[in-house]
Short mmCIF file of C-alpha atoms in Angstrom, two decimals:
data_model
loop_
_atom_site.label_atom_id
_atom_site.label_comp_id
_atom_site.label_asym_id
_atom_site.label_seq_id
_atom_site.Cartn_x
_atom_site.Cartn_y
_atom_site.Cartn_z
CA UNK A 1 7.42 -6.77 3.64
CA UNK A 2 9.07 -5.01 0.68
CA UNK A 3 7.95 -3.84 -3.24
CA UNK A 4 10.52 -5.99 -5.41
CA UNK A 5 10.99 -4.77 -8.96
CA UNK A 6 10.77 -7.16 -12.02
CA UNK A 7 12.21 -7.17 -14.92
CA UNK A 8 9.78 -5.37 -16.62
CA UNK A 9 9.44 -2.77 -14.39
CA UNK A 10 6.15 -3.62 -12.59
CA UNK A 11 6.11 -3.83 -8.91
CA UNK A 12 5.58 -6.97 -6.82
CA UNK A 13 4.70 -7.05 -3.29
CA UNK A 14 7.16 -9.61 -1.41
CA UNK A 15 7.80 -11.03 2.27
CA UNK A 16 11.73 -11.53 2.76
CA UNK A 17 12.56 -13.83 5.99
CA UNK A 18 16.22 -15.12 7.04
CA UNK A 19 17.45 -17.45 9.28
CA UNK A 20 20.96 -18.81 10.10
CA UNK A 21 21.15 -22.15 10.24
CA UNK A 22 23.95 -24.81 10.37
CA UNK A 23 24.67 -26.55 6.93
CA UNK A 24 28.01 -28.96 6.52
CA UNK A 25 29.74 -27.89 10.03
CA UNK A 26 29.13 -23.82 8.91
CA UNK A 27 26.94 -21.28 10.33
CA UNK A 28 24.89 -19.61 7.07
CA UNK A 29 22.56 -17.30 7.19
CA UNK A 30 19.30 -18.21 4.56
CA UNK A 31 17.10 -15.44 3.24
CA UNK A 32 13.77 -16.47 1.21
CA UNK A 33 11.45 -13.87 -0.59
CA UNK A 34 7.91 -15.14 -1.36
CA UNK A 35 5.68 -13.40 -3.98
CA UNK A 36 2.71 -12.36 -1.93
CA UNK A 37 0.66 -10.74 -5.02
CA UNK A 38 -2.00 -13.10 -4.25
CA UNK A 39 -2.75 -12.45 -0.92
CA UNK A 40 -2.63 -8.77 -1.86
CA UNK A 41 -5.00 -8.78 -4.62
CA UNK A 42 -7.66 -10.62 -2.55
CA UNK A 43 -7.63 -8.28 0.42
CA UNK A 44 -7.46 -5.63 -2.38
CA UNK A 45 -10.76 -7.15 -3.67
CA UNK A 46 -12.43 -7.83 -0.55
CA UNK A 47 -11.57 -4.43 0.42
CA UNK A 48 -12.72 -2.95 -2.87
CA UNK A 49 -16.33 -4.59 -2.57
CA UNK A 50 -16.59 -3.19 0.69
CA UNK A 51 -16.14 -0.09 -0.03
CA UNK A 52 -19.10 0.17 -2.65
CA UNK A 53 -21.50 -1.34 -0.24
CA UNK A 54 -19.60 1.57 2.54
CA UNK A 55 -20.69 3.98 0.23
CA UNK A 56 -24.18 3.61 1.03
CA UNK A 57 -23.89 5.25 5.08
CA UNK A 58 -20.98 7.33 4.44
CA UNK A 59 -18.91 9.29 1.55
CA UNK A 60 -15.59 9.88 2.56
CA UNK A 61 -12.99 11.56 -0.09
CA UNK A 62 -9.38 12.16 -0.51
CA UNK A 63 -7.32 14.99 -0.32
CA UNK A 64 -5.05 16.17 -2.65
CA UNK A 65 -2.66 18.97 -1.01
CA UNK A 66 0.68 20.47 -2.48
CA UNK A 67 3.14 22.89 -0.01
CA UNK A 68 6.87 24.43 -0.74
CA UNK A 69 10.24 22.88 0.78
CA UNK A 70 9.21 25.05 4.10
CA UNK A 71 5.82 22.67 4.60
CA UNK A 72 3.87 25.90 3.44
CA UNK A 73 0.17 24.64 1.96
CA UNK A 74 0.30 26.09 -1.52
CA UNK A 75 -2.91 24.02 -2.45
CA UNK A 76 -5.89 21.75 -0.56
CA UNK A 77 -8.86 20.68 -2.81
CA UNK A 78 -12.31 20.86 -1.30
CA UNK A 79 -12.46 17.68 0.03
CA UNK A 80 -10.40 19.31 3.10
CA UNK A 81 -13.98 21.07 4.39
CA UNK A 82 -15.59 17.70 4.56
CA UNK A 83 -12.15 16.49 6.64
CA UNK A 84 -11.49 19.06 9.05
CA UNK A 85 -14.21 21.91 8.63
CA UNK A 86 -12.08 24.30 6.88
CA UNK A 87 -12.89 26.16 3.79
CA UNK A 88 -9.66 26.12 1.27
CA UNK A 89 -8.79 29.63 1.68
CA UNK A 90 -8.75 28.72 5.63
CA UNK A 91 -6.81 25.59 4.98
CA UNK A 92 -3.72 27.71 3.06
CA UNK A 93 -3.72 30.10 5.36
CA UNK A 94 -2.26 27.60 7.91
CA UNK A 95 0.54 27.53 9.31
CA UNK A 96 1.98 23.56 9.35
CA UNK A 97 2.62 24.07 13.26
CA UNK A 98 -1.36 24.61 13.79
CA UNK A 99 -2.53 22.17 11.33
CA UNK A 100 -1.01 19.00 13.16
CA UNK A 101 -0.02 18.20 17.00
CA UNK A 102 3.59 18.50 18.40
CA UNK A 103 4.28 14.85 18.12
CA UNK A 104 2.98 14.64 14.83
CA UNK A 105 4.51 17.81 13.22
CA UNK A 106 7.42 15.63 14.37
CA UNK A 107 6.63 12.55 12.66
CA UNK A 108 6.14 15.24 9.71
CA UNK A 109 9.52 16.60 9.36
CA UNK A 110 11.64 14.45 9.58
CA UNK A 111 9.72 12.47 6.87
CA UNK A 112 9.83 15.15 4.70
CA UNK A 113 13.88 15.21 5.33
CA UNK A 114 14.05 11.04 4.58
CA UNK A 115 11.98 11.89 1.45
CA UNK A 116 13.59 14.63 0.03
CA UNK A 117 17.33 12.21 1.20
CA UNK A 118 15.75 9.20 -0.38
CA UNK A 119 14.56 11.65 -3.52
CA UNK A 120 18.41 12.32 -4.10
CA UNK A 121 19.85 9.00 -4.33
CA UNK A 122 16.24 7.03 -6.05
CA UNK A 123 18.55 6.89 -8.82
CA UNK A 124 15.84 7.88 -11.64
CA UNK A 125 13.38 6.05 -9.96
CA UNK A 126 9.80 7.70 -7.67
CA UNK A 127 9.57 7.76 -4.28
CA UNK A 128 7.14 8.53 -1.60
CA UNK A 129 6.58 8.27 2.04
CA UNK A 130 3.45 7.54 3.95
CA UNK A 131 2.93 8.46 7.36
CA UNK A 132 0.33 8.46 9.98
CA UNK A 133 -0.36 12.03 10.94
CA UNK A 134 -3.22 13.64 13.75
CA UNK A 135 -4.30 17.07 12.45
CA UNK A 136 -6.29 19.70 13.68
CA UNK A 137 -10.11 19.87 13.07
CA UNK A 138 -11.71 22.98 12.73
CA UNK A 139 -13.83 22.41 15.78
CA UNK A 140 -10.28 21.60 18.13
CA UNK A 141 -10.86 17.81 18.02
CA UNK A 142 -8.11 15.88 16.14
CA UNK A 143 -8.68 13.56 13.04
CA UNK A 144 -6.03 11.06 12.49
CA UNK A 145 -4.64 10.55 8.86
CA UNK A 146 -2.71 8.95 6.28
CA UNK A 147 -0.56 10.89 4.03
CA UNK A 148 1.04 9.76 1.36
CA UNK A 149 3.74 12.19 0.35
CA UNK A 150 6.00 12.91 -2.89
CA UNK A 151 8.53 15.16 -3.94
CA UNK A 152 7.23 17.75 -6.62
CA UNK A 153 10.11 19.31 -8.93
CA UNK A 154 9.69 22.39 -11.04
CA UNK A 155 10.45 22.89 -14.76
CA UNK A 156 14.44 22.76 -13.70
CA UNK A 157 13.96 19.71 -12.50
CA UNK A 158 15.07 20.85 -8.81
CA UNK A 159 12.55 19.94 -5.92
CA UNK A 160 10.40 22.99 -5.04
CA UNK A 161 8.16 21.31 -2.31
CA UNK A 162 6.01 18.29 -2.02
CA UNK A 163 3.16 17.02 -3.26
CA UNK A 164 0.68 14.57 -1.29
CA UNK A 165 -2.96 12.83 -0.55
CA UNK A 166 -4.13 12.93 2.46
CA UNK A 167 -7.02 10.64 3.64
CA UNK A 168 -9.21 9.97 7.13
CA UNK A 169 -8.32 6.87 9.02
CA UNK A 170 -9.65 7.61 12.10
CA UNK A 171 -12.11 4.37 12.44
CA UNK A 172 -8.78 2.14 10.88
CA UNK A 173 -6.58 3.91 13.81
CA UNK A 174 -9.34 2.86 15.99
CA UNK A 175 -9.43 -0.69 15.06
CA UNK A 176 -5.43 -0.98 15.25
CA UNK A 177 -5.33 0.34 18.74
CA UNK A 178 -8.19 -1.85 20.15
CA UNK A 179 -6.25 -4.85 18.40
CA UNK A 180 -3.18 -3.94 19.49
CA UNK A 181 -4.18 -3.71 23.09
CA UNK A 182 -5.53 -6.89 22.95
CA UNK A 183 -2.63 -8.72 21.37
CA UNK A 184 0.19 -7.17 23.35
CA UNK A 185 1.06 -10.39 24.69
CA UNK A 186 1.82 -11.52 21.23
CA UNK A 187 4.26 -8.85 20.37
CA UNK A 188 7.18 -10.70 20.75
CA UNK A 189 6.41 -13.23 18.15
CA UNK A 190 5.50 -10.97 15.60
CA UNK A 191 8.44 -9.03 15.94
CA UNK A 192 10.60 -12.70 15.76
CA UNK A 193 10.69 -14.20 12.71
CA UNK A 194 8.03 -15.73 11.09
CA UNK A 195 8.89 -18.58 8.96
CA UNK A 196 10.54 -22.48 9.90
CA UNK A 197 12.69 -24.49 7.92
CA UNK A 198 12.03 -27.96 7.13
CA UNK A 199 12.80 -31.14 5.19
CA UNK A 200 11.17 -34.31 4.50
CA UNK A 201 12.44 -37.44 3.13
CA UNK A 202 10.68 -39.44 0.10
CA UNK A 203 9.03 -41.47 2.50
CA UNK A 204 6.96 -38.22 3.82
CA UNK A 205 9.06 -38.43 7.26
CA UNK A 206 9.88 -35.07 8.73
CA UNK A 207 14.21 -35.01 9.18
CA UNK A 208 14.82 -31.57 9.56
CA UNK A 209 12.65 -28.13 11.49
CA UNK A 210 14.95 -24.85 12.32
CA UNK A 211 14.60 -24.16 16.06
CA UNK A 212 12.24 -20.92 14.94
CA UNK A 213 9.52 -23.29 14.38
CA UNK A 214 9.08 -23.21 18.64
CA UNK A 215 8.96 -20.09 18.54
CA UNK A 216 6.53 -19.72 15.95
CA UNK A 217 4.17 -22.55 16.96
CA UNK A 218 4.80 -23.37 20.53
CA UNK A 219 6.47 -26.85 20.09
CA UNK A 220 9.95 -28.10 20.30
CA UNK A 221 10.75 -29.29 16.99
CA UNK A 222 12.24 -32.43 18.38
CA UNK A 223 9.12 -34.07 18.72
CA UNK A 224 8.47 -33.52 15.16
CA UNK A 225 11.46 -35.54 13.90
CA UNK A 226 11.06 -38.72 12.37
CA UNK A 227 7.15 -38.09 12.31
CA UNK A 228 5.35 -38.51 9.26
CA UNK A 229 4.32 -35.56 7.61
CA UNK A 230 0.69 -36.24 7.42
CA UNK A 231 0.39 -36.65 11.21
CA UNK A 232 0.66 -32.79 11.35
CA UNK A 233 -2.05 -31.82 8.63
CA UNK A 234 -5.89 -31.11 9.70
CA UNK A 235 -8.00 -34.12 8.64
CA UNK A 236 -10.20 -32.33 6.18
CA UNK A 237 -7.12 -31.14 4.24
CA UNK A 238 -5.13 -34.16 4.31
CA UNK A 239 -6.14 -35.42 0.52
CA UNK A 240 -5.58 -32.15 -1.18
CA UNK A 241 -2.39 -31.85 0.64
CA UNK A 242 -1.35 -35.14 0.41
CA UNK A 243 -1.88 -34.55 -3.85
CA UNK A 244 0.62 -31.08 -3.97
CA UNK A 245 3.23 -33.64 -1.81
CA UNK A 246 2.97 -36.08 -4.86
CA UNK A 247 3.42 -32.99 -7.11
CA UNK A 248 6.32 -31.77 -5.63
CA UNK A 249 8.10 -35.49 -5.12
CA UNK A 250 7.20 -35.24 -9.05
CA UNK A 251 9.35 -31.81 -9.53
CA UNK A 252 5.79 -30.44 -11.13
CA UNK A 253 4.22 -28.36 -8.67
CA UNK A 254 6.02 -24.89 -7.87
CA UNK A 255 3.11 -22.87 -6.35
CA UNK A 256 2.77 -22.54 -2.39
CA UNK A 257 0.50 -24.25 -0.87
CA UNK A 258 -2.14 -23.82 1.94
CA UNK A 259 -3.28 -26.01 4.90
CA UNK A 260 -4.66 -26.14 8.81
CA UNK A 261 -1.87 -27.28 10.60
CA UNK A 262 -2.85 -29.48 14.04
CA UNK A 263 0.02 -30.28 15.90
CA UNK A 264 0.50 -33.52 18.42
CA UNK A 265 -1.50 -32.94 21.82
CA UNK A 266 -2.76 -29.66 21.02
CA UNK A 267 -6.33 -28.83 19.65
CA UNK A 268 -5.38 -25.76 18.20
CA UNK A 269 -5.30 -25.28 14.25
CA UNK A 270 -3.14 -22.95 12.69
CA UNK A 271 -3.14 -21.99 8.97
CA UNK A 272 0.23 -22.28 6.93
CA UNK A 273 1.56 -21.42 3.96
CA UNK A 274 4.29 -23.71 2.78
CA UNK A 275 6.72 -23.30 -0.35
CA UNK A 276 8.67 -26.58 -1.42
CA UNK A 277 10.86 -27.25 -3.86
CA UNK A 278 12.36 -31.54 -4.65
CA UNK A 279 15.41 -32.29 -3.23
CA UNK A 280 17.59 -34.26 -6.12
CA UNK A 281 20.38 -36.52 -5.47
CA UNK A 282 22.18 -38.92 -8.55
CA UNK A 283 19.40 -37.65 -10.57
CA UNK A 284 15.97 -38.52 -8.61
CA UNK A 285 14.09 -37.05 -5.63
CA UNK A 286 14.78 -37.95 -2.55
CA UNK A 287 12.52 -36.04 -0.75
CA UNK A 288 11.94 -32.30 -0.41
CA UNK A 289 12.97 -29.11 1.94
CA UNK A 290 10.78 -26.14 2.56
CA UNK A 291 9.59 -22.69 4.48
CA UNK A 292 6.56 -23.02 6.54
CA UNK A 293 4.92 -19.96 7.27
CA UNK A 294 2.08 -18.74 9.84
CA UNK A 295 -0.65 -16.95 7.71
CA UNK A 296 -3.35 -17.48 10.62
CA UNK A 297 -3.85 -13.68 10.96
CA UNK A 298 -4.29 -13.34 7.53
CA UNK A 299 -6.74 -15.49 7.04
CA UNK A 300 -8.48 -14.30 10.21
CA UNK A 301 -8.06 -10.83 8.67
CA UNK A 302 -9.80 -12.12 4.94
CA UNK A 303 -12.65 -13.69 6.95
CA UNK A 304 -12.82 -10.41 8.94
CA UNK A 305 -13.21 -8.07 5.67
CA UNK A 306 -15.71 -10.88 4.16
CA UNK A 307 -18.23 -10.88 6.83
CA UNK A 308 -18.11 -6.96 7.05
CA UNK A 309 -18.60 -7.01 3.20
CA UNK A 310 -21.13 -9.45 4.26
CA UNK A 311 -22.74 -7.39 6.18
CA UNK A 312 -23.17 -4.56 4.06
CA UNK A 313 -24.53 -6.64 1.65
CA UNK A 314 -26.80 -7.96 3.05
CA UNK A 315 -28.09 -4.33 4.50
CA UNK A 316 -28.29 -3.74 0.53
CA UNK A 317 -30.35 -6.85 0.22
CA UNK A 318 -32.69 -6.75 3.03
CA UNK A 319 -33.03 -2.62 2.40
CA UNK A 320 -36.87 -1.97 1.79
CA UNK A 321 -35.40 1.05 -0.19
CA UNK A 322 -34.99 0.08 -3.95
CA UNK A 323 -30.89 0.62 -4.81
CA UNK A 324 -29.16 0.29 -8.10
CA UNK A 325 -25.70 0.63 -8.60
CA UNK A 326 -25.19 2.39 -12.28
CA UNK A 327 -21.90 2.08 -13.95
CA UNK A 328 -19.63 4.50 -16.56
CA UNK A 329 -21.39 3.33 -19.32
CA UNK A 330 -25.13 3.53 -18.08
CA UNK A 331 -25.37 0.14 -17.35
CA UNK A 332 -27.11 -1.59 -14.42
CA UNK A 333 -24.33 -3.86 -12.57
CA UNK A 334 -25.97 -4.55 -9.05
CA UNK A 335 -30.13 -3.97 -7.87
CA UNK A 336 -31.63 -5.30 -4.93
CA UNK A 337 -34.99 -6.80 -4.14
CA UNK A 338 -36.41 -3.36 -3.04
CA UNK A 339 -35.62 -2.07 -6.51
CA UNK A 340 -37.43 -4.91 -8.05
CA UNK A 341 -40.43 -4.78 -6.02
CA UNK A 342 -41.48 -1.19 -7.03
CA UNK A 343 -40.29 -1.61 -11.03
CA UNK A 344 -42.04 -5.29 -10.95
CA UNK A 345 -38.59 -6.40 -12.03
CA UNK A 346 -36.95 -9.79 -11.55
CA UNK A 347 -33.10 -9.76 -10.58
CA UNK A 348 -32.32 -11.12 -14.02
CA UNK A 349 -33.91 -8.68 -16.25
CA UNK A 350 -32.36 -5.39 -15.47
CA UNK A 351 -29.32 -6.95 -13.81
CA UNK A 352 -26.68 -5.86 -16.99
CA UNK A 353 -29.62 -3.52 -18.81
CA UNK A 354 -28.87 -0.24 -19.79
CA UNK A 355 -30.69 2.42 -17.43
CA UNK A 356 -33.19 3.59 -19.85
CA UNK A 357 -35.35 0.48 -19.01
CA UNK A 358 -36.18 1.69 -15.63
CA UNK A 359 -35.90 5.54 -16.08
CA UNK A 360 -37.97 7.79 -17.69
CA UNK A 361 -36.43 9.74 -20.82
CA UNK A 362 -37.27 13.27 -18.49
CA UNK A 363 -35.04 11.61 -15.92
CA UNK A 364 -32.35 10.53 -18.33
CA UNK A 365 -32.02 13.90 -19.61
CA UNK A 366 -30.87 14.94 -16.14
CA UNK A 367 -27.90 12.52 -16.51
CA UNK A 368 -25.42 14.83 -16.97
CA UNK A 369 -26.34 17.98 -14.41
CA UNK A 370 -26.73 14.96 -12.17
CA UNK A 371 -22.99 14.08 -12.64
CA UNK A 372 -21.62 17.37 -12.43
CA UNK A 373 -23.93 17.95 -9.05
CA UNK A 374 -22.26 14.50 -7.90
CA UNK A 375 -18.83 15.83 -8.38
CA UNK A 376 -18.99 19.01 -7.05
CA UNK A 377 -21.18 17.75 -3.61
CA UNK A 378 -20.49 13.58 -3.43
CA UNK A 379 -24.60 13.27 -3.71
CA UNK A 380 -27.32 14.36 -5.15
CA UNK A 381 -31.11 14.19 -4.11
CA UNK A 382 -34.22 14.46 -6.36
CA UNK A 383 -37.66 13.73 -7.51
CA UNK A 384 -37.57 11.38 -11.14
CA UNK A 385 -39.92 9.47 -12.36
CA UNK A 386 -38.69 5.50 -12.67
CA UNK A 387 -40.74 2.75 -15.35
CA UNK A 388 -42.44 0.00 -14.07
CA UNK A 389 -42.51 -2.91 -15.78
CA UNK A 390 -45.63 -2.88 -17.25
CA UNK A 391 -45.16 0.64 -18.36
CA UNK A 392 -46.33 3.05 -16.16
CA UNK A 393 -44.66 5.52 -14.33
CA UNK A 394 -43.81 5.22 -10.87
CA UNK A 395 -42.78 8.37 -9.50
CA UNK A 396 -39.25 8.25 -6.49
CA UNK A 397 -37.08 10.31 -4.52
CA UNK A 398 -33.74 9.52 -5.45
CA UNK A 399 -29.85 10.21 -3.81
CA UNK A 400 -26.91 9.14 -5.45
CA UNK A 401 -23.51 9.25 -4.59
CA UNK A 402 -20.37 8.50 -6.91
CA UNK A 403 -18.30 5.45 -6.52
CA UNK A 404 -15.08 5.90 -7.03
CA UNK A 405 -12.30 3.67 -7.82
CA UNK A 406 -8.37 4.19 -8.91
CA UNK A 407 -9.21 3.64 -12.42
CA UNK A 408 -12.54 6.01 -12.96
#
């Protein structure tokens, strides 16, 4: 997977495969690039909700670090104490070679040394690098991290060291090395590649699959040939995908399209991804050609990240605590049942009200030290007084945390 550059000069997110294959007597070698922005921005979003609901049992933040061209820390902000113990005078006062372990002081240099080489030739254009480093925690254990790592130029414009975030994964490193244990076996078709040529004639019958397709799905593509097309698609998506054929025998459907795939005498489904285009010859289509790819794990991976959001949703929900979740603007944008049970509230009627309906005007007052209490610490506990529905007072211990998000 690469970042393409448009026109414009936004990034997209694309998947580039190649294949050789044999066309008119000569051996060619096919690349295709696919616009995966889609896929991105769901698992973005599915991420993203999880991580509000995450909020709720733990507060994790950044770090934003800066060093000179000899890996010297010139600057941590305090989020470092919460992620390895150390106050920030502590964490300058570091040497590089006791802040991370052999093999990943390593890892550490000589990305620093493809940065700064990839900073010279970028050609006008920003560059990072992101590795996976483990560093030292203050009590001797090690915390394994992410850093994401730029080059940072002075008023000359020369580089005069680097400038980075750096941000726990430890429970992501966890869940990569339990799933790569058990999917060892399987490393030799991920590392293949992962997409099949095919072609299918205007009557829907399959004439050509590329000899990855066995690889990718277990099943000599000879059997396949001269099958109809519909044999191969899971019953309950047969009509939909039966419709984007007709649209792309009618040149009018461009977009991928998704489908279980079941193949002859096996039971297993897989999910695909398939991008056609209409084959023309003398003017009309005479059937179309196309890359089928696996997206199984992704989808297994979506479903994955929706039950856990799932699940911390529902903890919200089923919470006897009362929770609201306050945005920039003061405005209520999420409340459970608990909350609605001690104001006498239904869903509906605070769900989008400002905060003054449920909070006394001593409480709002506190609005601000509240913030600046939130930023300095990530939470904040207190005794406020909330308003009930009918218009009494109802008096609460309250924490809040911050949410944060790339934008505010």
């Amino acid at each position: 997977e690469l970042r393409g550059l448009r026109r414009d000069g936004s990034v997209v997110p694309l998947e580039i495969s190649a294949v050789t294959a044999v066309i008119d007597g000569k051996v060619s070698t096919m690349a295709f690039v696919r616009d995966v922005s889609e896929n991105a921005n769901l698992i973005e979003n599915l991420e993203r909700s999880e991580r509000s609901y995450r909020l709720l049992a733990e507060n994790l933040s950044d770090v934003l670090f800066t060093s000179d061209m000899q890996l010297r820390p010139t600057y941590f902000s305090p989020s470092i104490t919460r992620l390895l113990g150390f106050n920030v005078e502590e964490a300058e006062s570091r040497r590089i070679q006791e802040a991370l372990t052999p093999e990943s002081l390593s890892v550490a240099v000589k990305a620093t040394e493809e940065l700064l080489e990839a900073d010279r030739t970028k050609a006008g254009r920003s560059v990072s690098k992101v590795v996976q480093l483990e560093t030292i925690h203050k009590d001797g254990s090690t915390v394994w991290t992410e850093a994401e790592v730029s080059v940072l130029r002075g008023l000359d414009g020369q580089p005069e060291g680097f400038l980075g975030v750096i941000r726990d994964i430890s429970s992501r490193k966890l869940a990569e090395d339990k799933l790569r244990e058990s999917e060892e076996k399987y490393r030799q078709l991920v590392e293949n590649i992962n997409a099949a040529i095919y072609s299918v004639d205007d009557n829907a019958v399959t004439t050509y699959i590329s000899p990855t397709f066995e690889t990718l799905f277990g099943t000599d593509p000879a059997e396949l040939i001269g099958r109809r097309f519909a044999d191969f698609i899971h019953p309950e998506d047969l009509p939909a995908s039966m419709e984007s054929l007709r649209k792309v025998m009618s040149a009018s459907l461009v977009e991928p399209w998704e489908c279980r795939m079941v193949l002859p005498g096996s039971s297993h489904v897989y999910w695909v991804q398939g991008h056609n285009r209409p084959i023309f010859k003398d003017g009309r289509v005479v059937g179309f050609q196309g890359v089928l790819v696996d997206i199984t794990r992704q989808k297994q991976a979506e479903q994955a990240l929706e039950l856990s959001e799932k699940k911390y949703r529902t903890l919200v929900e089923s919470s006897p605590d009362g929770i609201l979740s306050v945005d920039a603007h003061k405005r209520i944008v999420e409340c459970n049942e608990g909350i609605c049970r001690l104001l006498g509230y239904a869903k509906e009627e605070i769900k989008g009200a400002d905060v003054s309906k449920v909070a006394t005007s001593n409480a709002l007052e506190k609005g601000d030290a509240f913030t600046q209490q939130i930023d300095a610490n990530g939470c904040v506990e207190a005794e406020l007084e909330m308003l009930h529905r009918d218009g009494h007072s109802v008096p609460v211990w309250v924490k809040m945390v911050g949410i944060h998000r790339a934008e505010q």
